[in-house]
Coordinates of N, CA and C in Angstrom, one line a residue:
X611 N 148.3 140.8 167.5 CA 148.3 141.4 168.8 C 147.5 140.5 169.8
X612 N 148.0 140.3 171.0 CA 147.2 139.2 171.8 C 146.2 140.3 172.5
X613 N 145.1 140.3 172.5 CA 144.1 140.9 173.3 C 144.0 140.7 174.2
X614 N 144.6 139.3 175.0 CA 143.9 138.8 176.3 C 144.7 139.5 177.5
X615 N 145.5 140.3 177.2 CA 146.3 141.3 178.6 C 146.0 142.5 178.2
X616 N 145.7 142.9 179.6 CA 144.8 144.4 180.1 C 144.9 145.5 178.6
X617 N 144.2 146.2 178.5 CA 144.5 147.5 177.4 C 145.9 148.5 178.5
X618 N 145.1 148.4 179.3 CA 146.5 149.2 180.1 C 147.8 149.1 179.5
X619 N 148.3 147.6 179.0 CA 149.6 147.4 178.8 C 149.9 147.5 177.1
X620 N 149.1 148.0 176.5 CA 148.9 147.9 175.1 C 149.7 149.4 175.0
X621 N 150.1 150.0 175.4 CA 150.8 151.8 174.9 C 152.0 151.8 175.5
X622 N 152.7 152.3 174.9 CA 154.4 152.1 175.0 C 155.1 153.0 175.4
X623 N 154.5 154.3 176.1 CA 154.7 155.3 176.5 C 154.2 155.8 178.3
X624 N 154.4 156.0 179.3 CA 154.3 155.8 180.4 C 154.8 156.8 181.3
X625 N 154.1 157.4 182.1 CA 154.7 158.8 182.1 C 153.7 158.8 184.3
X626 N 154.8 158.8 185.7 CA 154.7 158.2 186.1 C 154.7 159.7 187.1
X627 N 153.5 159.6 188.3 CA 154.2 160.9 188.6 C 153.5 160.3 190.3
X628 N 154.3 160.9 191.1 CA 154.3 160.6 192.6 C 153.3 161.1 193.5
X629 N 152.5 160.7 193.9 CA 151.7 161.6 195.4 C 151.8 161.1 196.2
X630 N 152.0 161.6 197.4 CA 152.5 161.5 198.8 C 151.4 161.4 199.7
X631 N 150.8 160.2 200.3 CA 149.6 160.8 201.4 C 150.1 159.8 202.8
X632 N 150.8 161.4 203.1 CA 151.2 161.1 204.3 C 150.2 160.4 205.7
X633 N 149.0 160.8 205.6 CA 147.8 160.1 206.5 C 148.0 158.5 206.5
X634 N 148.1 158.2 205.4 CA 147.9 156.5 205.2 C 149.3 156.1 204.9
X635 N 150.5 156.5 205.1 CA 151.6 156.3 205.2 C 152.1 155.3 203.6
X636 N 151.5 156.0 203.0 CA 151.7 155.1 201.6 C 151.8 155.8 200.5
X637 N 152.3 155.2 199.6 CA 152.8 156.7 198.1 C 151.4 156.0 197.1
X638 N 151.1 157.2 196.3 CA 150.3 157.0 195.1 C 151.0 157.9 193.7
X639 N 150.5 156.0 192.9 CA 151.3 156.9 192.0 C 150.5 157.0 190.5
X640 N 150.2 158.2 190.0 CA 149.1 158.2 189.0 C 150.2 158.3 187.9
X641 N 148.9 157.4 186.8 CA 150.0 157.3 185.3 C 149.0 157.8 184.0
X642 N 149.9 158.5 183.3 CA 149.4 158.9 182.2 C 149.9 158.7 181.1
X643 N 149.4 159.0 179.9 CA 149.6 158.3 178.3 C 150.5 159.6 178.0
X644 N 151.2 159.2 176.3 CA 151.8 160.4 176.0 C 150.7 161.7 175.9
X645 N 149.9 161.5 175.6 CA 148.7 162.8 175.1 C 148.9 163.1 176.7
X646 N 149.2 162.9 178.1 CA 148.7 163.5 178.7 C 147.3 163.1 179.8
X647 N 146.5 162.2 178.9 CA 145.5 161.6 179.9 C 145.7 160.5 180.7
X648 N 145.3 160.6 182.2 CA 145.3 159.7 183.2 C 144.8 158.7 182.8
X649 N 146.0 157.0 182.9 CA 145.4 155.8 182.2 C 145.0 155.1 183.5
X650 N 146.4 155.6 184.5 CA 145.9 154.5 185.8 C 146.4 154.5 187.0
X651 N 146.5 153.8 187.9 CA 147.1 154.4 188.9 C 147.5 153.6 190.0
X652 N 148.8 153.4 190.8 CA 149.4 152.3 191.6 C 149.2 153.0 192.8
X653 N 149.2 151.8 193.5 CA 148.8 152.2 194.9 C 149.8 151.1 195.8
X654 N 149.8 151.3 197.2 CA 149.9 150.4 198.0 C 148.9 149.8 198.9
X655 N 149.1 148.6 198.9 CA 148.1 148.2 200.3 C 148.7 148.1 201.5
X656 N 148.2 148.4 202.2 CA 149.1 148.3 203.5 C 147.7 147.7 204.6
X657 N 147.6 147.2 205.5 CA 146.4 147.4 206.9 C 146.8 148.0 208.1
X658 N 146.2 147.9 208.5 CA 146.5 149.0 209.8 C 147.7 148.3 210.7
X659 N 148.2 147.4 210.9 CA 149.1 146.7 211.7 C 150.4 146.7 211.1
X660 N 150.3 146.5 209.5 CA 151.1 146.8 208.4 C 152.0 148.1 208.8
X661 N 151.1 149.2 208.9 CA 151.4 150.4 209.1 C 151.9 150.7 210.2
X662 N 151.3 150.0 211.3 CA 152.2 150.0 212.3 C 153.2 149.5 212.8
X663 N 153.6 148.1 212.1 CA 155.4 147.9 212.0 C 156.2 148.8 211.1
X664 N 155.3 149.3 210.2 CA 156.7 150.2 209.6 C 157.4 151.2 210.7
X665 N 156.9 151.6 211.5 CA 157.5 152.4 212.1 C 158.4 151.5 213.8
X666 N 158.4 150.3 213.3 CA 159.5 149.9 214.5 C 160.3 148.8 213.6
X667 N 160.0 148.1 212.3 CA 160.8 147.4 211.9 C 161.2 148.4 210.1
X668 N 162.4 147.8 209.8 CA 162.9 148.0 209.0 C 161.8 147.6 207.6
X669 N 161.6 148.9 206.6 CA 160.5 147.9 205.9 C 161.2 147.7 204.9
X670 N 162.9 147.6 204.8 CA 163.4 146.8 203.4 C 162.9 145.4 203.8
X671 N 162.5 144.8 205.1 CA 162.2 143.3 205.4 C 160.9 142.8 205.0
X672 N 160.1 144.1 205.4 CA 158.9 143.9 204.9 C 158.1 143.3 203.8
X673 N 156.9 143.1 203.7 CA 156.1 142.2 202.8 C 155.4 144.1 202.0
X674 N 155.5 143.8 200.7 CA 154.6 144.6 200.0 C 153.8 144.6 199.3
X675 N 152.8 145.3 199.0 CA 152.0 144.9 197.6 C 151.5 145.9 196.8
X676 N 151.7 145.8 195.3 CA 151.5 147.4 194.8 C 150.5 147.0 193.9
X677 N 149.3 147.7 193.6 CA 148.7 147.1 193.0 C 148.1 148.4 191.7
X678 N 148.2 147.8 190.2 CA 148.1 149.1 188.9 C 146.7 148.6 188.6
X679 N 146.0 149.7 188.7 CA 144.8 149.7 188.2 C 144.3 150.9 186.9
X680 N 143.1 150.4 186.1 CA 143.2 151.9 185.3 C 142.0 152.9 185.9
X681 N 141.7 153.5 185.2 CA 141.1 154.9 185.7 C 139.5 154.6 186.7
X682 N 139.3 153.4 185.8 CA 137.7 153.0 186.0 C 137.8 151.7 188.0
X683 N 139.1 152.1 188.6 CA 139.8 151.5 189.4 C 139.8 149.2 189.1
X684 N 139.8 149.0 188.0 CA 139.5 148.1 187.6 C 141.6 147.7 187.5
X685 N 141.5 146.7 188.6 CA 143.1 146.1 188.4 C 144.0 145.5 187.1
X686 N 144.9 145.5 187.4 CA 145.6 145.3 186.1 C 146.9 144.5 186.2
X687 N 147.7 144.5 186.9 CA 148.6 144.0 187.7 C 149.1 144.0 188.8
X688 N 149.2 143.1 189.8 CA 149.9 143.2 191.5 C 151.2 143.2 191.2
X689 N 151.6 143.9 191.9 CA 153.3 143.4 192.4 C 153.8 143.4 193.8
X690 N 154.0 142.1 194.4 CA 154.2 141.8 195.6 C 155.4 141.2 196.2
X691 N 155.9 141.3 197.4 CA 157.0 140.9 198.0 C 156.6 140.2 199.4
X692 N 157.3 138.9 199.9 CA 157.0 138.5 201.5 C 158.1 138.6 201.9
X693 N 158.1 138.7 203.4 CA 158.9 138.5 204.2 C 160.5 138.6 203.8
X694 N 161.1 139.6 204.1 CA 162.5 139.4 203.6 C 164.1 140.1 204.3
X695 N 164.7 138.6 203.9 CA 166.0 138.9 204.9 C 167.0 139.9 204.1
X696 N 167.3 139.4 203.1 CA 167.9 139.9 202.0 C 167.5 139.4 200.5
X697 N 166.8 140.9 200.0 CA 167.0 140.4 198.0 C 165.5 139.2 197.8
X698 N 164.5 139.2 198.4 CA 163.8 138.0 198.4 C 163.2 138.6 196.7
X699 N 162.3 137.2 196.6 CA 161.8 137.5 194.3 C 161.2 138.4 194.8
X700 N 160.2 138.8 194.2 CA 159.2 139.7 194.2 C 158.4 139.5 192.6
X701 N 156.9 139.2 192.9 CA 156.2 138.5 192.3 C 155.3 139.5 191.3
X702 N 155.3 139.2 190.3 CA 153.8 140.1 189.3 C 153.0 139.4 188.9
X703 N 151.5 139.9 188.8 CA 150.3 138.7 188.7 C 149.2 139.5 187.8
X704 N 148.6 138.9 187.0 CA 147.8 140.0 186.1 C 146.6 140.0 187.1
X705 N 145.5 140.4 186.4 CA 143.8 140.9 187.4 C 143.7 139.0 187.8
X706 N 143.8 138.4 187.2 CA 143.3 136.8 187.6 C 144.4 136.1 188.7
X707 N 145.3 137.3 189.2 CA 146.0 136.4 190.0 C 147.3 135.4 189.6
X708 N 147.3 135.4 188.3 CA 148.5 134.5 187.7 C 149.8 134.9 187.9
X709 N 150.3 134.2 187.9 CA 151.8 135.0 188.0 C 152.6 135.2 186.9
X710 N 152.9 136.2 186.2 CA 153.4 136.4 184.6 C 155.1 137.3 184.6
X711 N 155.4 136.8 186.1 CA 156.6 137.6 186.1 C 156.9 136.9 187.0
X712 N 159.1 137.0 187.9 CA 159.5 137.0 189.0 C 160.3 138.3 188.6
X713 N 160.8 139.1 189.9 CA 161.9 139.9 189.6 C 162.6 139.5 190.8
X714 N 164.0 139.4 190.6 CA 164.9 139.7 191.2 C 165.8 141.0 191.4
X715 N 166.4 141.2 192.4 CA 167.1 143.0 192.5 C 168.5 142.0 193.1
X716 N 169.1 142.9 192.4 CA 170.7 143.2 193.0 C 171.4 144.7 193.3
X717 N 171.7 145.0 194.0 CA 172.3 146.7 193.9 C 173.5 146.4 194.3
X718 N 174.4 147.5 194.0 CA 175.7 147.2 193.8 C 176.1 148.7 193.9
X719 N 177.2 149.4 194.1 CA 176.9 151.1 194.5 C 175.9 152.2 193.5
X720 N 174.4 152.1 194.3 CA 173.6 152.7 193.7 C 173.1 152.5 192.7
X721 N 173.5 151.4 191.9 CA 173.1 150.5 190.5 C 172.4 149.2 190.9
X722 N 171.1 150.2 190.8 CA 170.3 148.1 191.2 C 170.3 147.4 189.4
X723 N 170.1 146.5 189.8 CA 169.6 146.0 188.3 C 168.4 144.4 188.6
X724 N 167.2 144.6 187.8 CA 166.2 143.8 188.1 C 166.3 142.7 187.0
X725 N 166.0 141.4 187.6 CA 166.1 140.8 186.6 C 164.9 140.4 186.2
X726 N 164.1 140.1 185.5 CA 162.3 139.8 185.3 C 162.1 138.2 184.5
X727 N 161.9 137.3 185.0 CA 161.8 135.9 184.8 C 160.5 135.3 184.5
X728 N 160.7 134.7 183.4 CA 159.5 133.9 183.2 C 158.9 132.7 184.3
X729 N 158.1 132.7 184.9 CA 157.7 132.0 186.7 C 158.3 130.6 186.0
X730 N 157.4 130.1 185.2 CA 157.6 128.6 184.6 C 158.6 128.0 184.5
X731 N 159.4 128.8 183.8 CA 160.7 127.9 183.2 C 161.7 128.6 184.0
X732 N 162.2 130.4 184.1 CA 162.7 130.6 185.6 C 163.6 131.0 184.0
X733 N 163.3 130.9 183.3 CA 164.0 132.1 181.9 C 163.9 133.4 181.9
X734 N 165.0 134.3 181.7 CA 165.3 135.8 181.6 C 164.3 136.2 180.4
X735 N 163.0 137.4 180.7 CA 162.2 138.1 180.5 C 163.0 139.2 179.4
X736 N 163.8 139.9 180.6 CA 164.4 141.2 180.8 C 165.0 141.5 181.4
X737 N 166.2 142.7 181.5 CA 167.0 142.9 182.7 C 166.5 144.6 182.6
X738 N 166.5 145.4 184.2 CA 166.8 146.5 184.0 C 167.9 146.8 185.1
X739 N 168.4 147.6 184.2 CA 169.5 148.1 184.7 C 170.0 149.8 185.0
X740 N 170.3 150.3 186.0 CA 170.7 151.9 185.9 C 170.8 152.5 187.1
X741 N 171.5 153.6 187.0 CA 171.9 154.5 187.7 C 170.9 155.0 188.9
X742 N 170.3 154.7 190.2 CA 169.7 155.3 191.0 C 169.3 156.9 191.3
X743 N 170.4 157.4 191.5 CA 171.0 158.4 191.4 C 170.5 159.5 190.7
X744 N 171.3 158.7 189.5 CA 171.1 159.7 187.8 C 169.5 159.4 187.4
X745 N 169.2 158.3 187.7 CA 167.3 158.3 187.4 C 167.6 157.8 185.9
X746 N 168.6 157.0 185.1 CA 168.8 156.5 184.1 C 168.7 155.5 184.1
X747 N 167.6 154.6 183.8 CA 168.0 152.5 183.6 C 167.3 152.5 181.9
X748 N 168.1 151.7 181.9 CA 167.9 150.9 180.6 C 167.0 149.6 180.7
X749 N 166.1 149.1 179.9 CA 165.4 147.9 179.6 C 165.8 147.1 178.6
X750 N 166.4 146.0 179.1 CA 166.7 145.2 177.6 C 166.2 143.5 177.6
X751 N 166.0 143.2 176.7 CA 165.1 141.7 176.2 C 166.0 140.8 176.5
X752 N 165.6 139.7 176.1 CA 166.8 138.6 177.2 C 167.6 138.4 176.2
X753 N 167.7 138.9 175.1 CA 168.9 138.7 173.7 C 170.1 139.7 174.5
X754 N 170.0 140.7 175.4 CA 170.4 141.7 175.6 C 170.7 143.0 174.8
X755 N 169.3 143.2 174.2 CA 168.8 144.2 173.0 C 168.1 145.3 174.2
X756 N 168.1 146.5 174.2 CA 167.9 147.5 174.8 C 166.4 147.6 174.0
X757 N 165.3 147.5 174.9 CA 163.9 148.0 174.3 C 163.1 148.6 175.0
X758 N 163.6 149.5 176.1 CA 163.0 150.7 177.1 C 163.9 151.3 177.3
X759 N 163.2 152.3 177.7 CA 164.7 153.2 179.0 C 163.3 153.9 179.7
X760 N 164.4 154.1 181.4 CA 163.0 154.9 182.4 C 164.5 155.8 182.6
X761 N 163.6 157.6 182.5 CA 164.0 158.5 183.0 C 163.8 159.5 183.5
X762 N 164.3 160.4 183.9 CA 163.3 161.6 184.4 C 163.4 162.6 183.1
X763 N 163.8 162.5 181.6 CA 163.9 163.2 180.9 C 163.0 163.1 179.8
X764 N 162.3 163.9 179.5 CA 161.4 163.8 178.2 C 161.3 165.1 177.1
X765 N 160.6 164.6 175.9 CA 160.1 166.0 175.0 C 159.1 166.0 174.9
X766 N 158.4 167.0 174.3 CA 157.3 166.9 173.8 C 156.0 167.8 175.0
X767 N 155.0 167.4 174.5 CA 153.9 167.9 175.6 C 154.3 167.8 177.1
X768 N 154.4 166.6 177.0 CA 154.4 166.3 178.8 C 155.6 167.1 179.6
X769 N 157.0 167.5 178.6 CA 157.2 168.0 179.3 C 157.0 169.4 180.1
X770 N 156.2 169.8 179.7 CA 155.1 171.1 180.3 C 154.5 170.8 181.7
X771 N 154.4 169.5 181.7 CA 153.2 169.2 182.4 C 154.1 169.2 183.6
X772 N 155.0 168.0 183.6 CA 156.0 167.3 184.6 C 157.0 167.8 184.8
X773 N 157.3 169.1 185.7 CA 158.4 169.5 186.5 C 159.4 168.9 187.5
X774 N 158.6 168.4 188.3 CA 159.1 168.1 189.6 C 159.9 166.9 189.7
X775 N 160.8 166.9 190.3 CA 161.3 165.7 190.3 C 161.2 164.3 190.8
X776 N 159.6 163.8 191.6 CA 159.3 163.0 191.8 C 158.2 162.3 190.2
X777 N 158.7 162.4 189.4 CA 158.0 161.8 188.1 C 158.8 161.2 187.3
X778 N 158.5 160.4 186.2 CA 159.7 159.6 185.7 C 158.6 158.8 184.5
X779 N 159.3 158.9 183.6 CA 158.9 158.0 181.9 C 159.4 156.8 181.9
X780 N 158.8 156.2 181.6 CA 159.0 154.9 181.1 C 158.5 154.8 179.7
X781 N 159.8 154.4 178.7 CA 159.4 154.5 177.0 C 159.3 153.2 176.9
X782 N 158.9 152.2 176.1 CA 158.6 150.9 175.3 C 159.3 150.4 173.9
X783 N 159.7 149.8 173.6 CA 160.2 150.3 172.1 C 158.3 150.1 171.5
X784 N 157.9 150.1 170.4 CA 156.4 150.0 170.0 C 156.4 148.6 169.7
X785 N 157.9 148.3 168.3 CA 157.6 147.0 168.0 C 157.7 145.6 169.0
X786 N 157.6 145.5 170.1 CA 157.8 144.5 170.9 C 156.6 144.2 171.2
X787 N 156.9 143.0 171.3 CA 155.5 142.0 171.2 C 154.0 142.3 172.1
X788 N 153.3 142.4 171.9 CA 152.0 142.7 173.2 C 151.9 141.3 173.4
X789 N 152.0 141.1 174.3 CA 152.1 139.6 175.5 C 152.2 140.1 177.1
X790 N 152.2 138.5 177.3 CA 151.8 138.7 179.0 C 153.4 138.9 179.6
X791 N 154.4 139.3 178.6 CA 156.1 139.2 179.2 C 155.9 140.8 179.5
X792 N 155.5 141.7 178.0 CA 155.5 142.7 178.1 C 154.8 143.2 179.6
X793 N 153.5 142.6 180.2 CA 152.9 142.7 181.0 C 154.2 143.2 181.9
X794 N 154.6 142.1 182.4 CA 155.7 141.7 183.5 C 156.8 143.2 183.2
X795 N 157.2 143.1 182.0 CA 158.4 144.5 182.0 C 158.1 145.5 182.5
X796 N 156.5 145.8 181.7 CA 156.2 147.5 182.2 C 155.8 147.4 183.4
X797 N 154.9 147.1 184.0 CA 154.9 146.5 185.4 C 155.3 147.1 186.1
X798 N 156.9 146.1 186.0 CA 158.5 146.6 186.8 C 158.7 147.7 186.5
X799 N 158.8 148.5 185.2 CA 159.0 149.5 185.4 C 158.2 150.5 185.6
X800 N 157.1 150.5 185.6 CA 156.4 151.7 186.4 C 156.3 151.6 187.5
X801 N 156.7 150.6 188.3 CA 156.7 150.4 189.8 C 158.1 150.6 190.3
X802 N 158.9 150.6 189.4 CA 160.4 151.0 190.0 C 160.9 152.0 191.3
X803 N 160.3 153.0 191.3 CA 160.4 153.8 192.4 C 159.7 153.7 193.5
X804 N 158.4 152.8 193.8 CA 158.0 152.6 194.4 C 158.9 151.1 195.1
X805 N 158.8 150.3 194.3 CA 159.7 148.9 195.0 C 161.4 149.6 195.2
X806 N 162.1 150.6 194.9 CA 163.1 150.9 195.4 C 163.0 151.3 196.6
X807 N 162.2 151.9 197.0 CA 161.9 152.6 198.3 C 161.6 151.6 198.7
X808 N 160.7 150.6 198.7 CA 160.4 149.8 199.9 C 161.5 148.9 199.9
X809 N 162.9 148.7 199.2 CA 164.1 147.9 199.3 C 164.9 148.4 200.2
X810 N 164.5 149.9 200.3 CA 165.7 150.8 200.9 C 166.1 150.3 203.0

C-alpha cells in the first residue's frame, strides 16, 4: 500500500451529503465513511468579487475551486477550473499542490462523461460515465473495467441516515491500487455534483 497519499483516500466507501449556505453563496459538502462517521468535507472557495460575478455572468464560464479536506480541516485534494468558454480541463492537486489528475467533461443529452488523465503523459486514468438525471454513473479503469459506481442508492446503515435526495455514494471496488490515480478518481467523484453544477 503506498502511504504517501492522504488516509482520506485509503477507504472505498464514500457517502456524500449536501448543505446549502445560502449567505456565502456556496455548497458544502460533508463526507462520511461506511460506519457513518464524518471523514471530511468539500467546500468552495469563492472571494467576495467571485461572488459577485456569479450573479451577472454565467458561472458555467467561471473559474472554480473545490477544496476536500478531513475533519481536523487539514486538505487533501483541490479541484479546480479557469476561465471557460466551453468544456475547459479541470485540474486535481493533492495538499502539496501537485497535480495528480486532469478531467475532461463531455455531456451529450444529460449523460456527461469525465475523462481523468494522468497530467504527464495525458494517459486515460478513468472514465466516468452516467445518467444525470437517474443519479447512476459508472467508474471504470482505463482497461475499461468498471471499478466504482456513484449513486443515490444504498444498503445497510447509512441508509437510515440518508433520505434526502441531495446525497449520493460513491463505492470503490477495495482491490484497486492505493496510489496517487486513485487519488484523482475519488476526488472526481466525490466532487461530481458539485463540478456539475458549476458546468451548468
Amino acid at each position: 500500500m503506498n502511504q504517501q497519499i492522504p488516509t482520506f483516500f485509503l477507504g472505498d466507501e464514500y457517502f456524500i451529503d449536501e448543505k446549502v449556505n445560502f449567505l456565502k453563496f456556496t455548497n458544502e459538502y460533508k463526507v462520511y465513511n461506511e460506519q457513518g462517521a464524518q471523514i471530511g468535507i468539500i467546500k468552495q472557495r469563492m472571494s467576495g468579487w467571485h461572488k459577485f460575478l456569479t450573479l451577472l455572468i454565467n458561472k458555467a464560464m467561471m473559474p472554480f475551486q473545490l477544496e476536500i479536506t478531513d475533519v481536523n480541516d487539514q486538505l487533501q485534494a483541490t479541484i479546480s477550473r479557469g476561465w471557460t468558454f466551453w468544456m475547459s480541463k479541470i485540474s486535481v492537486t493533492d495538499p502539496n499542490g501537485v497535480e495528480v489528475g486532469t478531467i475532461k467533461q463531455k455531456f451529450k443529452f444529460f449523460k456527461p462523461t469525465f475523462t481523468i488523465s494522468e497530467p504527464s503523459t495525458g494517459d486515460t486514468i478513468a472514465q466516468i460515465t452516467g445518467d444525470w438525471k437517474a443519479w447512476n454513473f459508472t467508474i471504470k479503469n482505463a482497461a475499461g473495467v468498471e471499478m466504482g459506481k456513484i449513486s443515490k442508492k444504498w444498503a445497510g446503515a447509512m441508509k437510515e441516515i440518508f433520505t434526502s435526495a441531495d446525497k449520493y455514494n460513491v463505492s470503490i471496488d477495495p482491490t484497486y491500487a492505493e496510489n496517487k490515480q486513485k487519488v484523482a478518481i475519488v476526488a472526481t467523484a466525490i466532487t461530481i455534483d458539485m463540478v456539475l453544477k458549476e458546468s451548468k
